[in-house]
Amino acid sequence: MPPTLTRALALALLAGHASMAYAQVPGCDVCATWNADQAPFRIFGNTYYVGVKGLSSVLLTSPQGHVLIDGGLPESAPKIIANIGALGFRIEDVKLILNSHGHIDHAGGLAELQRRSDAMVAASPSAALDLASGEVGPDDPQYHALPKYPPIKAMRLARDGGQFKVGPIELTAHATPGHTPGGLSWTWQSCDGPRCLNMVYADSLNAVSRPGFKFSASSEYPNALDDFRHSFETLEKLPCDVLISAHPEASQLWERLEASATGDSAAFVDPQACRAYVAAARTLLDARLEQER
């Protein structure tokens, strides 16, 4: 992969990493920036971006119903619903809502989105505990460092390798823990006519935590480093034509969107994107471990 791409992604991840320090303060000063308006757009085939500026939410559409991935902050839900409508779709036709992990910036809007759609929410067993209580558990690196959010009442458990279908849409869950014990990434195929691409929604891989937590020596989360290594290997090996990360800037989504607006029809397609995303995360994890030493 081009070294310049890896460095660019590392800087983007680092920006998200730094922002999380502010998110740990009551009131979440960075949340307003994350929740800035973003016009929805098509990424490829039946895959659309419907999230806010700093927090991804992705809509997969079909005549039999739609799938939504992640719900942003509690304040993001009305904007996600409006974006779905702006594309000509209805929140009431969303049949399944998938979660990446149980932090407020990706799960905060799920309760309202579920209420408006009556869709089932799917999350990993660990994240489901977070969603049910509206806050992360003691094994999470950001335990007691994040605000609470509205809890979810009805859920399905999504385990590693589990498949979820709505009409012709079929998604696979991939356990990618480390940032949280219950992190999930999601894969599916989207087609535009005869051309089909492998789509990846990658969970956060940042080693960010509450003050005093050590990824290298945590009694609350002793498998953190092994989990990160598992996640790196998983994402590196996935068929990955189009990458969308939970924080869009970490996969250079805005640069790709700008390129697509100038006529680059393949701007979102990059078979090396998952490897570059992992390389950037490895760089940041190594820097974090060096600090801990």
PDB file of C-alpha atoms in Angstrom:
ATOM      1  CA  MET A   1       0.000   0.000   0.000  1.00  0.00           C
ATOM      2  CA  PRO A   2       1.277   3.553  -0.601  1.00  0.00           C
ATOM      3  CA  PRO A   3       3.055   4.845   2.532  1.00  0.00           C
ATOM      4  CA  THR A   4       1.459   8.264   2.051  1.00  0.00           C
ATOM      5  CA  LEU A   5      -1.996   6.696   2.267  1.00  0.00           C
ATOM      6  CA  THR A   6      -1.126   4.941   5.512  1.00  0.00           C
ATOM      7  CA  ARG A   7       0.195   8.163   7.011  1.00  0.00           C
ATOM      8  CA  ALA A   8      -2.916  10.047   5.921  1.00  0.00           C
ATOM      9  CA  LEU A   9      -5.164   7.447   7.514  1.00  0.00           C
ATOM     10  CA  ALA A  10      -3.065   7.453  10.676  1.00  0.00           C
ATOM     11  CA  LEU A  11      -3.500  11.205  10.929  1.00  0.00           C
ATOM     12  CA  ALA A  12      -7.253  10.856  10.415  1.00  0.00           C
ATOM     13  CA  LEU A  13      -7.451   8.180  13.093  1.00  0.00           C
ATOM     14  CA  LEU A  14      -5.304  10.317  15.364  1.00  0.00           C
ATOM     15  CA  ALA A  15      -7.739  13.204  14.907  1.00  0.00           C
ATOM     16  CA  GLY A  16     -10.581  10.933  15.995  1.00  0.00           C
ATOM     17  CA  HIS A  17      -8.436   9.673  18.866  1.00  0.00           C
ATOM     18  CA  ALA A  18      -7.840  13.225  20.076  1.00  0.00           C
ATOM     19  CA  SER A  19     -11.530  14.076  19.751  1.00  0.00           C
ATOM     20  CA  MET A  20     -12.439  11.224  22.058  1.00  0.00           C
ATOM     21  CA  ALA A  21     -10.561  12.930  24.868  1.00  0.00           C
ATOM     22  CA  TYR A  22     -13.182  15.679  24.708  1.00  0.00           C
ATOM     23  CA  ALA A  23     -15.988  13.156  24.459  1.00  0.00           C
ATOM     24  CA  GLN A  24     -14.993  11.879  27.890  1.00  0.00           C
ATOM     25  CA  VAL A  25     -16.009  15.193  29.471  1.00  0.00           C
ATOM     26  CA  PRO A  26     -19.656  15.549  30.560  1.00  0.00           C
ATOM     27  CA  GLY A  27     -21.515  17.431  27.851  1.00  0.00           C
ATOM     28  CA  CYS A  28     -19.291  16.067  25.047  1.00  0.00           C
ATOM     29  CA  ASP A  29     -18.015  19.270  23.443  1.00  0.00           C
ATOM     30  CA  VAL A  30     -16.987  17.443  20.258  1.00  0.00           C
ATOM     31  CA  CYS A  31     -20.447  15.951  19.779  1.00  0.00           C
ATOM     32  CA  ALA A  32     -21.778  19.109  18.113  1.00  0.00           C
ATOM     33  CA  THR A  33     -18.984  18.878  15.554  1.00  0.00           C
ATOM     34  CA  TRP A  34     -19.634  15.173  14.979  1.00  0.00           C
ATOM     35  CA  ASN A  35     -23.378  15.849  14.637  1.00  0.00           C
ATOM     36  CA  ALA A  36     -23.039  18.543  11.966  1.00  0.00           C
ATOM     37  CA  ASP A  37     -25.413  18.241   9.011  1.00  0.00           C
ATOM     38  CA  GLN A  38     -24.360  16.076   6.083  1.00  0.00           C
ATOM     39  CA  ALA A  39     -26.350  15.618   2.900  1.00  0.00           C
ATOM     40  CA  PRO A  40     -26.959  11.920   2.129  1.00  0.00           C
ATOM     41  CA  PHE A  41     -25.423  10.337  -0.950  1.00  0.00           C
ATOM     42  CA  ARG A  42     -25.110   7.037  -2.746  1.00  0.00           C
ATOM     43  CA  ILE A  43     -21.843   5.187  -2.260  1.00  0.00           C
ATOM     44  CA  PHE A  44     -22.459   2.265  -4.623  1.00  0.00           C
ATOM     45  CA  GLY A  45     -25.456   0.250  -5.762  1.00  0.00           C
ATOM     46  CA  ASN A  46     -28.027   0.060  -2.981  1.00  0.00           C
ATOM     47  CA  THR A  47     -25.618   1.426  -0.329  1.00  0.00           C
ATOM     48  CA  TYR A  48     -26.150   5.014   0.844  1.00  0.00           C
ATOM     49  CA  TYR A  49     -24.534   7.273   3.449  1.00  0.00           C
ATOM     50  CA  VAL A  50     -27.252   8.753   5.681  1.00  0.00           C
ATOM     51  CA  GLY A  51     -25.185   9.711   8.727  1.00  0.00           C
ATOM     52  CA  VAL A  52     -24.034  13.032  10.085  1.00  0.00           C
ATOM     53  CA  LYS A  53     -20.699  14.658   9.283  1.00  0.00           C
ATOM     54  CA  GLY A  54     -18.584  12.908  11.907  1.00  0.00           C
ATOM     55  CA  LEU A  55     -20.485   9.674  12.562  1.00  0.00           C
ATOM     56  CA  SER A  56     -21.325   7.117   9.914  1.00  0.00           C
ATOM     57  CA  SER A  57     -24.741   5.634   9.369  1.00  0.00           C
ATOM     58  CA  VAL A  58     -25.315   3.518   6.274  1.00  0.00           C
ATOM     59  CA  LEU A  59     -28.572   2.510   4.599  1.00  0.00           C
ATOM     60  CA  LEU A  60     -28.910  -0.625   2.448  1.00  0.00           C
ATOM     61  CA  THR A  61     -32.114  -0.694   0.435  1.00  0.00           C
ATOM     62  CA  SER A  62     -34.332  -3.331  -1.156  1.00  0.00           C
ATOM     63  CA  PRO A  63     -37.984  -3.631  -2.228  1.00  0.00           C
ATOM     64  CA  GLN A  64     -38.536  -6.007   0.713  1.00  0.00           C
ATOM     65  CA  GLY A  65     -37.183  -3.575   3.305  1.00  0.00           C
ATOM     66  CA  HIS A  66     -34.016  -1.770   4.324  1.00  0.00           C
ATOM     67  CA  VAL A  67     -31.082  -2.255   6.701  1.00  0.00           C
ATOM     68  CA  LEU A  68     -29.492   0.568   8.695  1.00  0.00           C
ATOM     69  CA  ILE A  69     -26.019   0.366  10.256  1.00  0.00           C
ATOM     70  CA  ASP A  70     -25.341   2.511  13.351  1.00  0.00           C
ATOM     71  CA  GLY A  71     -27.357   5.388  14.769  1.00  0.00           C
ATOM     72  CA  GLY A  72     -24.921   8.108  15.804  1.00  0.00           C
ATOM     73  CA  LEU A  73     -25.701  10.215  18.874  1.00  0.00           C
ATOM     74  CA  PRO A  74     -29.186  10.648  20.363  1.00  0.00           C
ATOM     75  CA  GLU A  75     -29.277  13.995  18.536  1.00  0.00           C
ATOM     76  CA  SER A  76     -28.344  12.287  15.260  1.00  0.00           C
ATOM     77  CA  ALA A  77     -31.524  10.217  14.942  1.00  0.00           C
ATOM     78  CA  PRO A  78     -33.755  12.989  13.501  1.00  0.00           C
ATOM     79  CA  LYS A  79     -31.048  13.875  10.977  1.00  0.00           C
ATOM     80  CA  ILE A  80     -30.621  10.245   9.920  1.00  0.00           C
ATOM     81  CA  ILE A  81     -34.393   9.915   9.476  1.00  0.00           C
ATOM     82  CA  ALA A  82     -34.472  13.127   7.422  1.00  0.00           C
ATOM     83  CA  ASN A  83     -31.570  11.913   5.269  1.00  0.00           C
ATOM     84  CA  ILE A  84     -33.353   8.628   4.585  1.00  0.00           C
ATOM     85  CA  GLY A  85     -36.413  10.613   3.498  1.00  0.00           C
ATOM     86  CA  ALA A  86     -34.345  12.945   1.324  1.00  0.00           C
ATOM     87  CA  LEU A  87     -33.212   9.923  -0.683  1.00  0.00           C
ATOM     88  CA  GLY A  88     -36.808   8.887  -1.292  1.00  0.00           C
ATOM     89  CA  PHE A  89     -36.919   6.093   1.300  1.00  0.00           C
ATOM     90  CA  ARG A  90     -38.885   5.755   4.552  1.00  0.00           C
ATOM     91  CA  ILE A  91     -37.646   5.022   8.058  1.00  0.00           C
ATOM     92  CA  GLU A  92     -40.763   2.821   8.461  1.00  0.00           C
ATOM     93  CA  ASP A  93     -39.336   0.467   5.827  1.00  0.00           C
ATOM     94  CA  VAL A  94     -36.146  -0.184   7.801  1.00  0.00           C
ATOM     95  CA  LYS A  95     -36.519  -3.761   9.057  1.00  0.00           C
ATOM     96  CA  LEU A  96     -33.130  -4.281  10.714  1.00  0.00           C
ATOM     97  CA  ILE A  97     -30.695  -1.959  12.516  1.00  0.00           C
ATOM     98  CA  LEU A  98     -27.136  -3.173  13.053  1.00  0.00           C
ATOM     99  CA  ASN A  99     -24.682  -1.802  15.593  1.00  0.00           C
ATOM    100  CA  SER A 100     -20.890  -1.608  15.535  1.00  0.00           C
ATOM    101  CA  HIS A 101     -20.361  -1.034  19.271  1.00  0.00           C
ATOM    102  CA  GLY A 102     -22.137   0.334  22.310  1.00  0.00           C
ATOM    103  CA  HIS A 103     -20.627   3.818  22.674  1.00  0.00           C
ATOM    104  CA  ILE A 104     -22.950   6.816  22.660  1.00  0.00           C
ATOM    105  CA  ASP A 105     -21.563   8.160  19.369  1.00  0.00           C
ATOM    106  CA  HIS A 106     -22.669   5.036  17.457  1.00  0.00           C
ATOM    107  CA  ALA A 107     -25.515   3.676  19.602  1.00  0.00           C
ATOM    108  CA  GLY A 108     -27.026   6.840  21.070  1.00  0.00           C
ATOM    109  CA  GLY A 109     -29.641   7.244  18.332  1.00  0.00           C
ATOM    110  CA  LEU A 110     -30.650   3.587  18.105  1.00  0.00           C
ATOM    111  CA  ALA A 111     -33.584   3.753  20.531  1.00  0.00           C
ATOM    112  CA  GLU A 112     -35.315   6.537  18.584  1.00  0.00           C
ATOM    113  CA  LEU A 113     -34.533   4.905  15.242  1.00  0.00           C
ATOM    114  CA  GLN A 114     -35.996   1.638  16.514  1.00  0.00           C
ATOM    115  CA  ARG A 115     -39.066   3.438  17.866  1.00  0.00           C
ATOM    116  CA  ARG A 116     -39.717   5.127  14.527  1.00  0.00           C
ATOM    117  CA  SER A 117     -39.081   2.041  12.403  1.00  0.00           C
ATOM    118  CA  ASP A 118     -40.144  -0.815  14.698  1.00  0.00           C
ATOM    119  CA  ALA A 119     -36.996  -2.582  13.414  1.00  0.00           C
ATOM    120  CA  MET A 120     -35.046  -5.215  15.284  1.00  0.00           C
ATOM    121  CA  VAL A 121     -31.623  -4.104  16.537  1.00  0.00           C
ATOM    122  CA  ALA A 122     -28.697  -6.551  16.283  1.00  0.00           C
ATOM    123  CA  ALA A 123     -25.520  -6.228  18.341  1.00  0.00           C
ATOM    124  CA  SER A 124     -22.755  -8.430  19.710  1.00  0.00           C
ATOM    125  CA  PRO A 125     -23.434 -10.107  23.074  1.00  0.00           C
ATOM    126  CA  SER A 126     -21.130  -7.643  24.827  1.00  0.00           C
ATOM    127  CA  ALA A 127     -22.546  -4.592  23.061  1.00  0.00           C
ATOM    128  CA  ALA A 128     -26.096  -5.801  23.694  1.00  0.00           C
ATOM    129  CA  LEU A 129     -25.459  -5.467  27.435  1.00  0.00           C
ATOM    130  CA  ASP A 130     -24.320  -1.885  26.834  1.00  0.00           C
ATOM    131  CA  LEU A 131     -27.343  -1.097  24.674  1.00  0.00           C
ATOM    132  CA  ALA A 132     -29.742  -2.572  27.214  1.00  0.00           C
ATOM    133  CA  SER A 133     -28.388  -0.342  29.988  1.00  0.00           C
ATOM    134  CA  GLY A 134     -27.457   2.709  27.913  1.00  0.00           C
ATOM    135  CA  GLU A 135     -23.851   2.693  29.085  1.00  0.00           C
ATOM    136  CA  VAL A 136     -20.736   0.578  28.673  1.00  0.00           C
ATOM    137  CA  GLY A 137     -19.618  -2.017  31.211  1.00  0.00           C
ATOM    138  CA  PRO A 138     -16.499  -2.110  33.407  1.00  0.00           C
ATOM    139  CA  ASP A 139     -14.490  -4.092  30.824  1.00  0.00           C
ATOM    140  CA  ASP A 140     -14.767  -1.244  28.329  1.00  0.00           C
ATOM    141  CA  PRO A 141     -11.667   1.000  28.121  1.00  0.00           C
ATOM    142  CA  GLN A 142     -13.974   4.044  28.351  1.00  0.00           C
ATOM    143  CA  TYR A 143     -16.060   2.833  31.296  1.00  0.00           C
ATOM    144  CA  HIS A 144     -17.522   5.814  33.214  1.00  0.00           C
ATOM    145  CA  ALA A 145     -15.930   8.172  30.680  1.00  0.00           C
ATOM    146  CA  LEU A 146     -18.905   8.419  28.309  1.00  0.00           C
ATOM    147  CA  PRO A 147     -22.412   9.849  28.825  1.00  0.00           C
ATOM    148  CA  LYS A 148     -25.409   7.560  29.098  1.00  0.00           C
ATOM    149  CA  TYR A 149     -27.926   7.235  26.260  1.00  0.00           C
ATOM    150  CA  PRO A 150     -31.474   5.858  25.761  1.00  0.00           C
ATOM    151  CA  PRO A 151     -31.435   2.057  26.144  1.00  0.00           C
ATOM    152  CA  ILE A 152     -32.668  -0.513  23.624  1.00  0.00           C
ATOM    153  CA  LYS A 153     -35.439  -2.933  24.575  1.00  0.00           C
ATOM    154  CA  ALA A 154     -35.589  -5.571  21.813  1.00  0.00           C
ATOM    155  CA  MET A 155     -32.432  -7.038  20.288  1.00  0.00           C
ATOM    156  CA  ARG A 156     -30.970  -9.993  18.435  1.00  0.00           C
ATOM    157  CA  LEU A 157     -27.471 -11.177  19.222  1.00  0.00           C
ATOM    158  CA  ALA A 158     -24.921 -10.993  16.418  1.00  0.00           C
ATOM    159  CA  ARG A 159     -21.988 -13.353  16.799  1.00  0.00           C
ATOM    160  CA  ASP A 160     -18.817 -13.652  14.760  1.00  0.00           C
ATOM    161  CA  GLY A 161     -19.734 -15.046  11.344  1.00  0.00           C
ATOM    162  CA  GLY A 162     -23.455 -14.599  11.913  1.00  0.00           C
ATOM    163  CA  GLN A 163     -25.560 -13.700   8.888  1.00  0.00           C
ATOM    164  CA  PHE A 164     -28.550 -11.377   8.745  1.00  0.00           C
ATOM    165  CA  LYS A 165     -30.980 -11.034   5.840  1.00  0.00           C
ATOM    166  CA  VAL A 166     -33.654  -8.612   4.740  1.00  0.00           C
ATOM    167  CA  GLY A 167     -35.021  -9.586   1.335  1.00  0.00           C
ATOM    168  CA  PRO A 168     -32.011  -9.903  -1.000  1.00  0.00           C
ATOM    169  CA  ILE A 169     -29.703  -8.067   1.425  1.00  0.00           C
ATOM    170  CA  GLU A 170     -27.367 -10.399   3.289  1.00  0.00           C
ATOM    171  CA  LEU A 171     -24.794  -9.155   5.790  1.00  0.00           C
ATOM    172  CA  THR A 172     -22.140 -10.977   7.805  1.00  0.00           C
ATOM    173  CA  ALA A 173     -20.937  -9.943  11.263  1.00  0.00           C
ATOM    174  CA  HIS A 174     -17.212  -9.999  12.038  1.00  0.00           C
ATOM    175  CA  ALA A 175     -15.946  -9.694  15.608  1.00  0.00           C
ATOM    176  CA  THR A 176     -13.450  -6.810  15.695  1.00  0.00           C
ATOM    177  CA  PRO A 177     -12.902  -6.075  19.397  1.00  0.00           C
ATOM    178  CA  GLY A 178     -10.198  -3.979  21.016  1.00  0.00           C
ATOM    179  CA  HIS A 179     -11.636  -0.473  20.898  1.00  0.00           C
ATOM    180  CA  THR A 180     -14.460  -2.147  22.808  1.00  0.00           C
ATOM    181  CA  PRO A 181     -14.840  -5.802  23.847  1.00  0.00           C
ATOM    182  CA  GLY A 182     -17.983  -6.075  21.701  1.00  0.00           C
ATOM    183  CA  GLY A 183     -16.907  -4.413  18.474  1.00  0.00           C
ATOM    184  CA  LEU A 184     -18.413  -5.692  15.220  1.00  0.00           C
ATOM    185  CA  SER A 185     -17.651  -4.935  11.592  1.00  0.00           C
ATOM    186  CA  TRP A 186     -20.109  -5.800   8.827  1.00  0.00           C
ATOM    187  CA  THR A 187     -19.721  -7.002   5.225  1.00  0.00           C
ATOM    188  CA  TRP A 188     -22.124  -7.359   2.300  1.00  0.00           C
ATOM    189  CA  GLN A 189     -22.244  -7.052  -1.466  1.00  0.00           C
ATOM    190  CA  SER A 190     -23.817  -4.191  -3.366  1.00  0.00           C
ATOM    191  CA  CYS A 191     -24.491  -4.371  -7.090  1.00  0.00           C
ATOM    192  CA  ASP A 192     -24.913  -1.749  -9.778  1.00  0.00           C
ATOM    193  CA  GLY A 193     -26.245  -3.644 -12.768  1.00  0.00           C
ATOM    194  CA  PRO A 194     -23.962  -6.640 -13.364  1.00  0.00           C
ATOM    195  CA  ARG A 195     -21.124  -5.168 -11.278  1.00  0.00           C
ATOM    196  CA  CYS A 196     -21.025  -6.256  -7.621  1.00  0.00           C
ATOM    197  CA  LEU A 197     -18.557  -4.988  -5.024  1.00  0.00           C
ATOM    198  CA  ASN A 198     -17.518  -6.215  -1.577  1.00  0.00           C
ATOM    199  CA  MET A 199     -18.547  -3.599   0.978  1.00  0.00           C
ATOM    200  CA  VAL A 200     -17.037  -3.312   4.474  1.00  0.00           C
ATOM    201  CA  TYR A 201     -18.348  -1.260   7.387  1.00  0.00           C
ATOM    202  CA  ALA A 202     -15.342  -1.266   9.716  1.00  0.00           C
ATOM    203  CA  ASP A 203     -15.682  -0.649  13.418  1.00  0.00           C
ATOM    204  CA  SER A 204     -13.363   1.751  15.234  1.00  0.00           C
ATOM    205  CA  LEU A 205      -9.870   0.410  15.945  1.00  0.00           C
ATOM    206  CA  ASN A 206      -8.583   3.294  18.072  1.00  0.00           C
ATOM    207  CA  ALA A 207      -6.802   2.454  21.317  1.00  0.00           C
ATOM    208  CA  VAL A 208      -8.457   5.235  23.315  1.00  0.00           C
ATOM    209  CA  SER A 209      -9.477   4.994  26.959  1.00  0.00           C
ATOM    210  CA  ARG A 210     -10.356   6.649  30.220  1.00  0.00           C
ATOM    211  CA  PRO A 211      -7.467   8.120  32.232  1.00  0.00           C
ATOM    212  CA  GLY A 212      -5.386   5.453  33.949  1.00  0.00           C
ATOM    213  CA  PHE A 213      -6.445   2.548  31.748  1.00  0.00           C
ATOM    214  CA  LYS A 214      -3.631   0.517  30.160  1.00  0.00           C
ATOM    215  CA  PHE A 215      -4.219  -1.703  27.142  1.00  0.00           C
ATOM    216  CA  SER A 216      -0.962  -3.473  28.007  1.00  0.00           C
ATOM    217  CA  ALA A 217      -2.030  -4.346  31.557  1.00  0.00           C
ATOM    218  CA  SER A 218      -5.731  -4.180  32.312  1.00  0.00           C
ATOM    219  CA  SER A 219      -7.387  -6.435  34.865  1.00  0.00           C
ATOM    220  CA  GLU A 220     -10.819  -5.331  33.554  1.00  0.00           C
ATOM    221  CA  TYR A 221      -9.991  -6.139  29.928  1.00  0.00           C
ATOM    222  CA  PRO A 222      -7.010  -8.513  29.996  1.00  0.00           C
ATOM    223  CA  ASN A 223      -7.452  -9.665  26.377  1.00  0.00           C
ATOM    224  CA  ALA A 224      -7.367  -6.185  24.877  1.00  0.00           C
ATOM    225  CA  LEU A 225      -4.130  -6.591  22.919  1.00  0.00           C
ATOM    226  CA  ASP A 226      -5.044 -10.054  21.663  1.00  0.00           C
ATOM    227  CA  ASP A 227      -8.410  -8.660  20.609  1.00  0.00           C
ATOM    228  CA  PHE A 228      -6.782  -5.846  18.656  1.00  0.00           C
ATOM    229  CA  ARG A 229      -4.489  -8.313  16.880  1.00  0.00           C
ATOM    230  CA  HIS A 230      -7.462 -10.511  16.006  1.00  0.00           C
ATOM    231  CA  SER A 231      -9.319  -7.513  14.614  1.00  0.00           C
ATOM    232  CA  PHE A 232      -6.345  -6.384  12.554  1.00  0.00           C
ATOM    233  CA  GLU A 233      -5.990  -9.842  11.005  1.00  0.00           C
ATOM    234  CA  THR A 234      -9.722 -10.102  10.359  1.00  0.00           C
ATOM    235  CA  LEU A 235     -10.032  -6.799   8.518  1.00  0.00           C
ATOM    236  CA  GLU A 236      -6.833  -7.349   6.535  1.00  0.00           C
ATOM    237  CA  LYS A 237      -8.190 -10.599   5.124  1.00  0.00           C
ATOM    238  CA  LEU A 238     -11.687  -9.433   4.216  1.00  0.00           C
ATOM    239  CA  PRO A 239     -12.600  -8.932   0.557  1.00  0.00           C
ATOM    240  CA  CYS A 240     -12.747  -5.151   0.616  1.00  0.00           C
ATOM    241  CA  ASP A 241     -13.578  -3.096  -2.469  1.00  0.00           C
ATOM    242  CA  VAL A 242     -15.296  -0.242  -0.613  1.00  0.00           C
ATOM    243  CA  LEU A 243     -14.511   0.679   3.002  1.00  0.00           C
ATOM    244  CA  ILE A 244     -16.767   2.761   5.233  1.00  0.00           C
ATOM    245  CA  SER A 245     -15.482   3.343   8.758  1.00  0.00           C
ATOM    246  CA  ALA A 246     -17.570   4.149  11.830  1.00  0.00           C
ATOM    247  CA  HIS A 247     -15.931   7.587  11.864  1.00  0.00           C
ATOM    248  CA  PRO A 248     -16.006   8.550   8.173  1.00  0.00           C
ATOM    249  CA  GLU A 249     -12.780  10.543   8.099  1.00  0.00           C
ATOM    250  CA  ALA A 250     -10.808   7.451   9.153  1.00  0.00           C
ATOM    251  CA  SER A 251     -11.514   5.869   5.750  1.00  0.00           C
ATOM    252  CA  GLN A 252     -11.056   9.134   3.832  1.00  0.00           C
ATOM    253  CA  LEU A 253     -14.742   9.208   2.947  1.00  0.00           C
ATOM    254  CA  TRP A 254     -14.881  12.972   2.445  1.00  0.00           C
ATOM    255  CA  GLU A 255     -11.887  12.999   0.127  1.00  0.00           C
ATOM    256  CA  ARG A 256     -13.493  10.188  -1.866  1.00  0.00           C
ATOM    257  CA  LEU A 257     -16.832  12.013  -1.991  1.00  0.00           C
ATOM    258  CA  GLU A 258     -15.119  15.146  -3.293  1.00  0.00           C
ATOM    259  CA  ALA A 259     -13.327  13.116  -5.956  1.00  0.00           C
ATOM    260  CA  SER A 260     -16.610  11.505  -7.010  1.00  0.00           C
ATOM    261  CA  ALA A 261     -18.174  14.950  -7.417  1.00  0.00           C
ATOM    262  CA  THR A 262     -15.465  15.895  -9.917  1.00  0.00           C
ATOM    263  CA  GLY A 263     -16.254  12.917 -12.107  1.00  0.00           C
ATOM    264  CA  ASP A 264     -14.217  10.075 -10.599  1.00  0.00           C
ATOM    265  CA  SER A 265     -16.794   7.279 -10.762  1.00  0.00           C
ATOM    266  CA  ALA A 266     -14.455   4.877  -8.929  1.00  0.00           C
ATOM    267  CA  ALA A 267     -13.579   7.247  -6.082  1.00  0.00           C
ATOM    268  CA  PHE A 268     -15.079   5.023  -3.373  1.00  0.00           C
ATOM    269  CA  VAL A 269     -13.423   1.864  -4.704  1.00  0.00           C
ATOM    270  CA  ASP A 270     -10.059   0.959  -3.189  1.00  0.00           C
ATOM    271  CA  PRO A 271      -9.184  -2.740  -2.668  1.00  0.00           C
ATOM    272  CA  GLN A 272      -6.289  -1.678  -0.415  1.00  0.00           C
ATOM    273  CA  ALA A 273      -8.399   0.489   1.888  1.00  0.00           C
ATOM    274  CA  CYS A 274      -8.948  -2.126   4.617  1.00  0.00           C
ATOM    275  CA  ARG A 275      -5.221  -2.890   4.766  1.00  0.00           C
ATOM    276  CA  ALA A 276      -4.393   0.802   4.964  1.00  0.00           C
ATOM    277  CA  TYR A 277      -6.992   1.258   7.734  1.00  0.00           C
ATOM    278  CA  VAL A 278      -5.407  -1.564   9.743  1.00  0.00           C
ATOM    279  CA  ALA A 279      -1.868  -0.268   9.140  1.00  0.00           C
ATOM    280  CA  ALA A 280      -2.871   3.133  10.506  1.00  0.00           C
ATOM    281  CA  ALA A 281      -4.515   1.536  13.561  1.00  0.00           C
ATOM    282  CA  ARG A 282      -1.409  -0.570  14.220  1.00  0.00           C
ATOM    283  CA  THR A 283       0.721   2.566  14.127  1.00  0.00           C
ATOM    284  CA  LEU A 284      -1.477   4.259  16.708  1.00  0.00           C
ATOM    285  CA  LEU A 285      -1.624   1.178  18.937  1.00  0.00           C
ATOM    286  CA  ASP A 286       2.177   0.922  18.893  1.00  0.00           C
ATOM    287  CA  ALA A 287       2.407   4.594  19.860  1.00  0.00           C
ATOM    288  CA  ARG A 288      -0.075   4.064  22.678  1.00  0.00           C
ATOM    289  CA  LEU A 289       1.836   1.053  24.034  1.00  0.00           C
ATOM    290  CA  GLU A 290       5.058   3.053  23.920  1.00  0.00           C
ATOM    291  CA  GLN A 291       3.395   5.738  26.018  1.00  0.00           C
ATOM    292  CA  GLU A 292       2.199   3.121  28.501  1.00  0.00           C
ATOM    293  CA  ARG A 293       5.751   1.825  28.884  1.00  0.00           C
TER     294      ARG A 293
END
